[in-house]
């Protein structure tokens, strides 16, 4: 069955860095655009970043542009989110997601369970 499993969350001080990984299985990874989303306490889930099927195109929310980088390794069926210059406002549960064929900001097909990122001030 389809699985998306996130790794790499944790507690970090403001200004620090983290790298999230998401391991995919149960579908043809190279046929899917991948995205990262996050949900902070009391807030709706929001788009963070997306990458196309081959890794040649990316899209970022304005709030993370210049600080976060999304990448993928199709040989390893894994998508990454490198997060630098972290701020307390980045505190959230981070989810990876997959969407067939496209790169976009909504209407994803598959979702992971999420990993907590906490940024202390």
mmCIF file of N, CA, C and O in Angstrom, residues 21 34 37-38 43 60 69 73 75 85-86 106 115:
data_model
loop_
_atom_site.group_PDB
_atom_site.id
_atom_site.type_symbol
_atom_site.label_atom_id
_atom_site.label_comp_id
_atom_site.label_asym_id
_atom_site.label_seq_id
_atom_site.Cartn_x
_atom_site.Cartn_y
_atom_site.Cartn_z
ATOM 1 N N UNK A 21 13.171 14.407 5.813
ATOM 2 C CA UNK A 21 13.137 13.423 4.735
ATOM 3 C C UNK A 21 11.763 12.777 4.711
ATOM 4 O O UNK A 21 11.104 12.663 5.747
ATOM 5 N N UNK A 34 5.809 16.129 -5.654
ATOM 6 C CA UNK A 34 5.852 15.995 -4.196
ATOM 7 C C UNK A 34 5.769 17.374 -3.549
ATOM 8 O O UNK A 34 6.237 18.377 -4.107
ATOM 9 N N UNK A 37 3.897 20.361 3.435
ATOM 10 C CA UNK A 37 2.898 21.221 4.046
ATOM 11 C C UNK A 37 3.177 21.262 5.541
ATOM 12 O O UNK A 37 3.939 20.444 6.060
ATOM 13 N N UNK A 38 2.550 22.213 6.225
ATOM 14 C CA UNK A 38 2.705 22.262 7.681
ATOM 15 C C UNK A 38 1.424 22.760 8.324
ATOM 16 O O UNK A 38 0.631 23.470 7.691
ATOM 17 N N UNK A 43 -4.100 26.428 13.708
ATOM 18 C CA UNK A 43 -4.120 26.997 12.359
ATOM 19 C C UNK A 43 -4.425 25.913 11.331
ATOM 20 O O UNK A 43 -4.282 24.726 11.603
ATOM 21 N N UNK A 60 7.674 27.639 -3.821
ATOM 22 C CA UNK A 60 7.761 27.867 -2.382
ATOM 23 C C UNK A 60 6.729 28.898 -1.927
ATOM 24 O O UNK A 60 6.425 29.857 -2.642
ATOM 25 N N UNK A 69 14.657 24.649 1.164
ATOM 26 C CA UNK A 69 14.929 24.059 -0.142
ATOM 27 C C UNK A 69 14.325 22.666 -0.210
ATOM 28 O O UNK A 69 14.606 21.816 0.645
ATOM 29 N N UNK A 73 15.246 12.595 -4.569
ATOM 30 C CA UNK A 73 16.127 11.587 -5.140
ATOM 31 C C UNK A 73 15.228 10.457 -5.622
ATOM 32 O O UNK A 73 14.735 9.657 -4.813
ATOM 33 N N UNK A 75 15.949 7.853 -7.254
ATOM 34 C CA UNK A 75 16.544 6.522 -7.070
ATOM 35 C C UNK A 75 16.258 5.971 -5.671
ATOM 36 O O UNK A 75 16.227 4.764 -5.467
ATOM 37 N N UNK A 85 17.812 29.004 8.823
ATOM 38 C CA UNK A 85 17.351 30.253 9.462
ATOM 39 C C UNK A 85 15.954 30.089 10.051
ATOM 40 O O UNK A 85 15.070 30.924 9.836
ATOM 41 N N UNK A 86 15.772 29.025 10.778
ATOM 42 C CA UNK A 86 14.453 28.710 11.318
ATOM 43 C C UNK A 86 13.991 29.753 12.324
ATOM 44 O O UNK A 86 14.799 30.329 13.082
ATOM 45 N N UNK A 106 -2.150 22.326 -4.074
ATOM 46 C CA UNK A 106 -3.330 21.775 -3.423
ATOM 47 C C UNK A 106 -3.765 20.483 -4.114
ATOM 48 O O UNK A 106 -3.184 20.090 -5.120
ATOM 49 N N UNK A 115 5.663 15.027 10.903
ATOM 50 C CA UNK A 115 6.755 15.053 11.875
ATOM 51 C C UNK A 115 6.799 16.443 12.509
ATOM 52 O O UNK A 115 6.650 17.457 11.825
#
